[in-house]
Short mmCIF file of C-alpha atoms in Angstrom, two decimals:
data_model
loop_
_atom_site.label_atom_id
_atom_site.label_comp_id
_atom_site.label_asym_id
_atom_site.label_seq_id
_atom_site.Cartn_x
_atom_site.Cartn_y
_atom_site.Cartn_z
CA MET A 1 0.00 0.00 0.00
CA ILE A 2 2.85 2.40 0.86
CA ARG A 3 4.56 1.68 -2.46
CA VAL A 4 1.31 2.31 -4.34
CA SER A 5 0.78 5.59 -2.47
CA LEU A 6 4.31 6.74 -3.22
CA LEU A 7 3.86 5.86 -6.87
CA LEU A 8 0.63 7.88 -7.03
CA ILE A 9 2.37 10.84 -5.41
CA ALA A 10 5.21 10.63 -7.91
CA VAL A 11 2.78 10.50 -10.82
CA CYS A 12 0.85 13.51 -9.47
CA VAL A 13 4.06 15.53 -8.95
CA SER A 14 5.24 14.65 -12.46
CA ALA A 15 1.90 15.62 -13.98
CA SER A 16 1.91 18.90 -12.06
CA HIS A 17 5.43 19.66 -13.27
CA LEU A 18 4.48 18.97 -16.87
CA ALA A 19 1.36 21.12 -16.59
CA ALA A 20 3.29 24.13 -15.30
CA GLN A 21 4.76 26.30 -18.04
CA THR A 22 8.30 27.45 -17.49
CA PRO A 23 8.40 31.09 -18.60
CA LYS A 24 10.35 31.66 -21.80
CA VAL A 25 12.78 34.54 -21.31
CA TRP A 26 14.86 36.80 -23.54
CA ILE A 27 17.00 39.49 -21.89
CA TYR A 28 18.22 42.81 -23.30
CA SER A 29 20.82 44.23 -20.94
CA ASP A 30 23.25 47.16 -21.04
CA ILE A 31 25.67 45.04 -19.00
CA SER A 32 29.38 45.23 -19.81
CA ASP A 33 32.73 44.32 -18.30
CA PRO A 34 32.99 46.33 -15.06
CA THR A 35 36.79 46.47 -15.36
CA LEU A 36 36.45 48.72 -18.42
CA ALA A 37 36.95 52.27 -17.20
CA GLY A 38 34.17 54.76 -17.82
CA ASN A 39 32.72 58.05 -16.69
CA ASN A 40 29.84 57.00 -14.44
CA LYS A 41 30.00 57.34 -10.68
CA GLU A 42 31.28 53.76 -10.28
CA GLY A 43 34.11 54.47 -12.72
CA THR A 44 32.72 51.96 -15.22
CA ILE A 45 31.21 52.38 -18.70
CA ASN A 46 27.83 50.97 -17.66
CA ASP A 47 26.18 50.75 -14.26
CA PRO A 48 27.30 47.40 -12.78
CA ASP A 49 23.89 46.73 -11.22
CA ASP A 50 23.13 44.44 -14.17
CA VAL A 51 26.08 42.27 -13.13
CA SER A 52 24.34 41.48 -9.86
CA ALA A 53 20.97 41.05 -11.59
CA MET A 54 22.52 38.60 -14.08
CA ALA A 55 24.21 36.55 -11.36
CA GLY A 56 20.89 36.36 -9.52
CA TYR A 57 19.15 35.26 -12.70
CA LEU A 58 21.65 32.45 -13.23
CA LEU A 59 21.04 31.20 -9.69
CA LEU A 60 17.36 30.97 -10.66
CA ALA A 61 17.93 29.64 -14.18
CA ASN A 62 15.98 26.40 -13.63
CA GLU A 63 12.84 28.49 -13.19
CA PHE A 64 13.02 29.83 -16.76
CA GLU A 65 13.59 28.69 -20.31
CA THR A 66 16.36 31.05 -21.36
CA LEU A 67 16.12 31.70 -25.10
CA GLY A 68 18.63 34.52 -25.39
CA ILE A 69 20.69 37.03 -23.44
CA VAL A 70 21.90 40.13 -25.28
CA VAL A 71 24.65 42.12 -23.57
CA THR A 72 25.91 45.71 -24.09
CA SER A 73 22.63 46.93 -25.56
CA THR A 74 23.74 50.45 -24.73
CA HIS A 75 24.68 53.82 -26.20
CA ARG A 76 28.08 54.41 -24.63
CA GLY A 77 30.54 55.68 -27.21
CA GLU A 78 33.42 53.93 -25.48
CA HIS A 79 32.03 50.59 -26.64
CA ALA A 80 32.92 51.33 -30.26
CA THR A 81 36.33 49.83 -29.56
CA THR A 82 35.88 47.63 -26.50
CA PRO A 83 36.47 43.86 -26.79
CA ASP A 84 33.72 41.38 -27.70
CA GLN A 85 31.37 41.58 -24.72
CA ALA A 86 29.66 38.27 -25.47
CA ALA A 87 33.07 36.64 -25.06
CA TRP A 88 33.54 38.56 -21.82
CA ALA A 89 30.13 37.45 -20.51
CA ASP A 90 30.83 33.84 -21.44
CA GLN A 91 34.06 33.94 -19.46
CA TYR A 92 32.73 36.02 -16.56
CA PHE A 93 29.31 34.44 -16.06
CA GLY A 94 29.44 31.34 -18.23
CA GLU A 95 32.48 29.79 -16.59
CA ALA A 96 31.05 30.37 -13.12
CA TYR A 97 27.71 28.90 -14.15
CA ARG A 98 29.22 25.83 -15.84
CA SER A 99 31.40 25.15 -12.82
CA GLU A 100 28.41 25.08 -10.46
CA VAL A 101 25.47 23.84 -12.54
CA ALA A 102 26.06 20.20 -11.55
CA ALA A 103 25.84 21.06 -7.85
CA LEU A 104 22.67 23.08 -8.45
CA ASN A 105 21.05 20.27 -10.42
CA GLU A 106 21.98 17.76 -7.75
CA SER A 107 19.70 19.60 -5.33
CA LEU A 108 17.13 21.41 -7.45
CA ASP A 109 17.20 19.97 -11.02
CA GLY A 110 16.15 21.68 -14.22
CA TYR A 111 19.18 23.92 -14.82
CA PRO A 112 20.37 23.92 -18.45
CA ASP A 113 23.91 22.69 -18.98
CA ASP A 114 24.97 26.05 -20.34
CA ILE A 115 23.81 29.65 -20.76
CA THR A 116 25.08 31.62 -23.76
CA PHE A 117 25.34 35.32 -24.56
CA GLN A 118 25.14 37.54 -27.65
CA GLN A 119 26.73 40.95 -28.17
CA SER A 120 24.18 43.63 -29.06
CA CYS A 121 23.93 44.92 -32.61
CA ILE A 122 24.04 48.51 -31.30
CA LYS A 123 27.04 48.06 -29.01
CA GLU A 124 29.57 49.54 -31.43
CA SER A 125 27.34 51.99 -33.28
CA ALA A 126 25.49 53.40 -30.22
CA GLU A 127 22.54 53.80 -32.61
CA ARG A 128 19.25 55.12 -31.27
CA PHE A 129 15.75 54.44 -32.56
CA ASP A 130 14.51 56.59 -35.43
CA PRO A 131 10.71 56.61 -35.65
CA ARG A 132 10.98 57.73 -39.31
CA ASN A 133 12.74 54.49 -40.21
CA ASP A 134 10.43 51.62 -41.18
CA TYR A 135 13.07 49.00 -40.29
CA VAL A 136 11.90 46.70 -43.07
CA SER A 137 15.36 45.14 -43.17
CA LEU A 138 16.98 43.74 -40.05
CA ASP A 139 20.26 42.95 -41.80
CA SER A 140 22.10 45.39 -39.54
CA TYR A 141 20.35 44.21 -36.39
CA ASP A 142 21.28 40.60 -35.82
CA THR A 143 20.20 40.47 -32.17
CA VAL A 144 16.81 41.94 -33.10
CA ALA A 145 16.43 39.41 -35.91
CA ALA A 146 17.41 36.61 -33.53
CA LEU A 147 14.52 37.41 -31.19
CA LEU A 148 12.11 37.73 -34.11
CA ASN A 149 13.18 34.37 -35.52
CA ARG A 150 12.79 32.71 -32.13
CA ALA A 151 9.34 34.20 -31.63
CA GLN A 152 8.21 32.71 -34.93
CA GLN A 153 9.01 29.14 -33.92
CA ASP A 154 6.21 26.68 -33.25
CA ASP A 155 6.78 26.34 -29.50
CA VAL A 156 5.99 30.03 -28.93
CA SER A 157 2.39 31.25 -28.80
CA PRO A 158 0.27 33.94 -27.14
CA SER A 159 -0.45 31.44 -24.36
CA ASP A 160 3.25 30.54 -24.01
CA PRO A 161 5.01 33.78 -24.99
CA ILE A 162 8.56 35.02 -24.80
CA HIS A 163 9.02 37.40 -21.89
CA VAL A 164 11.37 40.11 -23.12
CA LEU A 165 13.12 41.57 -20.10
CA CYS A 166 14.33 45.12 -20.74
CA TRP A 167 17.07 46.15 -18.34
CA GLY A 168 18.20 49.35 -20.05
CA SER A 169 17.64 51.15 -23.32
CA LEU A 170 14.55 50.22 -25.34
CA THR A 171 16.22 50.64 -28.73
CA GLU A 172 16.24 47.02 -29.81
CA PRO A 173 12.68 46.23 -28.67
CA ALA A 174 11.47 49.36 -30.49
CA ILE A 175 13.21 48.33 -33.72
CA LEU A 176 11.63 44.88 -33.43
CA VAL A 177 8.13 46.25 -32.89
CA LYS A 178 8.45 48.80 -35.71
CA HIS A 179 9.69 46.08 -38.08
CA CYS A 180 6.79 43.78 -37.23
CA LEU A 181 4.15 46.47 -37.65
CA THR A 182 5.70 47.67 -40.91
CA THR A 183 6.06 44.23 -42.47
CA GLY A 184 2.73 42.69 -41.51
CA LYS A 185 3.99 40.60 -38.63
CA ALA A 186 1.75 42.10 -35.95
CA ASN A 187 0.65 38.60 -34.98
CA VAL A 188 4.21 37.78 -33.93
CA LEU A 189 4.07 40.57 -31.37
CA GLN A 190 1.27 38.70 -29.60
CA ARG A 191 3.84 35.99 -28.90
CA MET A 192 5.86 38.34 -26.71
CA LYS A 193 5.44 40.21 -23.46
CA PHE A 194 7.77 43.12 -22.80
CA ILE A 195 8.70 43.64 -19.14
CA ALA A 196 10.61 46.85 -18.52
CA HIS A 197 12.64 48.03 -15.58
CA TRP A 198 12.18 51.66 -14.63
CA THR A 199 11.26 53.30 -17.95
CA ASN A 200 8.53 55.19 -16.12
CA SER A 201 8.04 56.38 -12.55
CA SER A 202 6.09 59.21 -10.97
CA LEU A 203 7.70 58.46 -7.61
CA HIS A 204 11.42 58.07 -8.32
CA GLN A 205 13.47 60.21 -10.72
CA GLY A 206 10.33 61.02 -12.71
CA THR A 207 7.42 63.19 -11.59
CA PRO A 208 3.63 62.88 -11.92
CA ALA A 209 3.81 65.36 -14.79
CA HIS A 210 6.77 63.66 -16.44
CA PRO A 211 7.05 60.02 -15.34
CA GLU A 212 9.19 59.36 -18.42
CA HIS A 213 12.03 61.46 -17.00
CA VAL A 214 13.94 58.42 -15.77
CA ALA A 215 17.32 57.09 -16.87
CA ASN A 216 16.22 54.06 -18.87
CA CYS A 217 13.67 56.09 -20.82
CA ARG A 218 15.96 59.09 -21.39
CA GLU A 219 18.65 56.73 -22.72
CA ASP A 220 16.62 56.47 -25.94
CA ALA A 221 13.62 58.72 -25.44
CA LYS A 222 12.17 58.14 -28.91
CA ALA A 223 12.27 54.36 -28.50
CA CYS A 224 10.63 54.66 -25.11
CA ALA A 225 7.88 56.97 -26.36
CA TYR A 226 7.23 54.74 -29.36
CA LEU A 227 6.79 51.57 -27.32
CA LYS A 228 4.56 53.33 -24.82
CA SER A 229 2.32 54.61 -27.61
CA VAL A 230 2.08 51.19 -29.25
CA ALA A 231 1.28 49.59 -25.90
CA ALA A 232 -1.46 52.17 -25.31
CA GLN A 233 -3.03 50.98 -28.57
CA SER A 234 -2.91 47.36 -27.32
CA LYS A 235 -0.61 46.36 -30.17
CA ILE A 236 1.93 44.96 -27.72
CA VAL A 237 1.85 43.73 -24.14
CA TYR A 238 4.14 45.96 -22.09
CA HIS A 239 4.45 45.59 -18.32
CA GLU A 240 6.14 48.60 -16.73
CA CYS A 241 7.76 47.69 -13.41
CA GLY A 242 8.81 51.22 -12.60
CA ALA A 243 11.25 51.48 -9.70
CA ILE A 244 9.84 48.58 -7.67
CA GLY A 245 13.08 46.65 -8.01
CA GLN A 246 15.15 49.46 -6.55
CA HIS A 247 12.71 50.70 -3.93
CA GLY A 248 11.11 47.37 -3.14
CA ILE A 249 13.51 44.46 -3.53
CA VAL A 250 16.75 46.38 -2.97
CA SER A 251 15.56 48.83 -0.32
CA GLY A 252 13.89 46.04 1.63
CA ALA A 253 16.95 43.80 1.60
CA PRO A 254 18.90 42.68 4.65
CA SER A 255 21.55 45.28 5.33
CA GLY A 256 25.21 44.84 6.14
CA LYS A 257 28.20 42.88 4.89
CA ASP A 258 27.73 40.03 7.36
CA TYR A 259 24.61 38.76 5.58
CA PHE A 260 26.04 39.09 2.09
CA GLU A 261 29.42 37.58 2.95
CA ALA A 262 27.66 34.20 3.08
CA PHE A 263 27.15 34.43 -0.71
CA ARG A 264 30.89 34.27 -1.29
CA THR A 265 31.06 30.50 -0.83
CA SER A 266 30.04 30.05 -4.49
CA ARG A 267 31.30 31.68 -7.68
CA LEU A 268 27.83 32.83 -8.76
CA GLY A 269 27.11 34.16 -5.28
CA THR A 270 30.38 36.08 -5.33
CA LEU A 271 29.48 37.66 -8.67
CA PHE A 272 26.09 38.61 -7.24
CA VAL A 273 27.66 40.41 -4.28
CA GLU A 274 30.55 42.00 -6.15
CA GLY A 275 28.54 43.29 -9.10
CA LYS A 276 27.27 46.34 -7.28
CA PHE A 277 27.32 46.52 -3.51
CA ALA A 278 26.07 49.90 -2.29
CA TYR A 279 24.59 51.30 0.90
CA GLY A 280 24.97 48.00 2.74
CA SER A 281 23.27 45.71 0.20
CA VAL A 282 23.41 44.43 -3.37
CA ASP A 283 21.87 46.58 -6.09
CA HIS A 284 20.14 44.15 -8.46
CA SER A 285 17.08 46.27 -9.15
CA ASP A 286 16.59 44.96 -12.71
CA SER A 287 15.79 41.60 -11.12
CA ALA A 288 12.21 42.80 -10.58
CA THR A 289 11.60 41.88 -14.22
CA TYR A 290 12.14 38.18 -13.48
CA TRP A 291 10.89 37.98 -9.92
CA VAL A 292 7.45 38.99 -11.26
CA LEU A 293 7.56 35.67 -13.15
CA MET A 294 8.16 33.74 -9.92
CA PRO A 295 4.94 32.89 -8.04
CA GLY A 296 5.02 33.30 -4.30
CA PHE A 297 7.47 36.20 -4.04
CA GLY A 298 5.09 39.13 -3.98
CA VAL A 299 4.41 41.01 -7.20
CA THR A 300 3.37 39.13 -10.36
CA LEU A 301 2.49 40.26 -13.88
CA ASP A 302 -1.16 40.25 -12.84
CA ASP A 303 -0.33 43.20 -10.57
CA ILE A 304 1.18 45.29 -13.40
CA PRO A 305 -0.94 46.70 -16.25
CA ALA A 306 -0.21 45.30 -19.70
CA ASP A 307 -0.59 48.63 -21.52
CA GLY A 308 2.68 50.27 -20.43
CA THR A 309 1.09 52.46 -17.78
CA ASN A 310 2.34 52.75 -14.23
CA THR A 311 0.21 54.92 -11.97
CA PRO A 312 1.64 56.22 -8.69
CA ALA A 313 -0.86 54.09 -6.75
CA ILE A 314 0.09 50.88 -8.55
CA GLU A 315 3.82 51.54 -8.31
CA ARG A 316 3.58 52.38 -4.61
CA ALA A 317 1.55 49.25 -3.87
CA ASN A 318 3.91 46.97 -5.81
CA GLU A 319 6.92 48.62 -4.21
CA GLN A 320 5.53 47.90 -0.75
CA VAL A 321 4.70 44.29 -1.59
CA PHE A 322 8.20 43.62 -2.91
CA ARG A 323 9.68 45.30 0.15
CA LYS A 324 7.74 42.90 2.38
CA HIS A 325 8.99 39.92 0.37
CA SER A 326 12.55 41.16 -0.01
CA ARG A 327 13.98 39.09 2.84
CA ARG A 328 12.46 35.92 1.35
CA ILE A 329 13.84 36.84 -2.08
CA HIS A 330 17.35 37.29 -0.72
CA ASP A 331 17.15 34.19 1.45
CA GLU A 332 16.17 32.18 -1.64
CA LEU A 333 19.13 33.56 -3.57
CA LEU A 334 21.41 32.78 -0.62
CA ARG A 335 20.06 29.22 -0.41
CA ARG A 336 20.79 28.67 -4.08
CA SER A 337 24.21 30.26 -3.78
CA GLN A 338 25.08 27.82 -1.02
CA LEU A 339 23.75 24.90 -3.08
CA ALA A 340 25.90 26.06 -5.97
CA ALA A 341 28.90 25.76 -3.65
CA GLY A 342 27.97 22.14 -2.96
CA ASP A 343 26.23 22.67 0.38
CA LYS A 344 23.38 20.18 0.68
CA ALA A 345 19.89 21.32 1.54
CA ASP A 346 18.68 20.26 4.97
#
């Protein structure tokens, strides 16, 4: 009887696992090698907060189906001559991930053997979106074409879409949307959901009169305005997180080096801590875009409008919810960091 019961439990668990859809994810990030000297306040070319967000994502990689990660999607002129940043990311993140994926799978299962990276098509040109351009041809935009091609495959549908996480400039997503609308591929856009970090906020950086006056929107203001207008017409699904990553997850985090030192037992945990440690905690605010895909950790996509809007009331409520769940979020990352180091779960 006990063996029969255990078998039934195993069958039920397996069926439940098969029924649950693992979110498909594509990431556009302005991340770059933090050892490259630049003019921002950290002395780097790009804000290193994406380094911490990426390390956190890799610790959670079994929760997602990673279809693509585009790095250095940015407009910094210095990148015209910097080394191949996909190669850097493969060495910096990829080697750490490959060295610890076996330990993670031993305890949690479902991690892919490898995670790969692509260098952005705008990294060297620093090109910004031109709303007068119809973008019929994507010959000059290989990382835009790569997402389009992936979205057209049979395993992607409106019910199982690609979640496009936007961690910086919106140039490449805007080119993709303009191309699809110009070339009669509007149906492909229904196979994607855009989830943006801080391209709008009435509460932080922006104002109620000008919520678009925030860094990630100013970076390519025309791209940002275009996507917002298309979302308002329900031609794309666009979830605007606002600043809930920074002022919810990050601000609500445990404070002090003692807590975060425990991450250093693993390579991925060390990258998470060392990416950007400021004001007593890790700045991984872009991570809000993937935590909203994780049930049980506070804010979900159901809590964020799909039309690109982000009212002060909604942003404040989501910020408070993430702040309440921040300790659980960080404890989960710490647990996985320790598993990556080979520490067995109790």
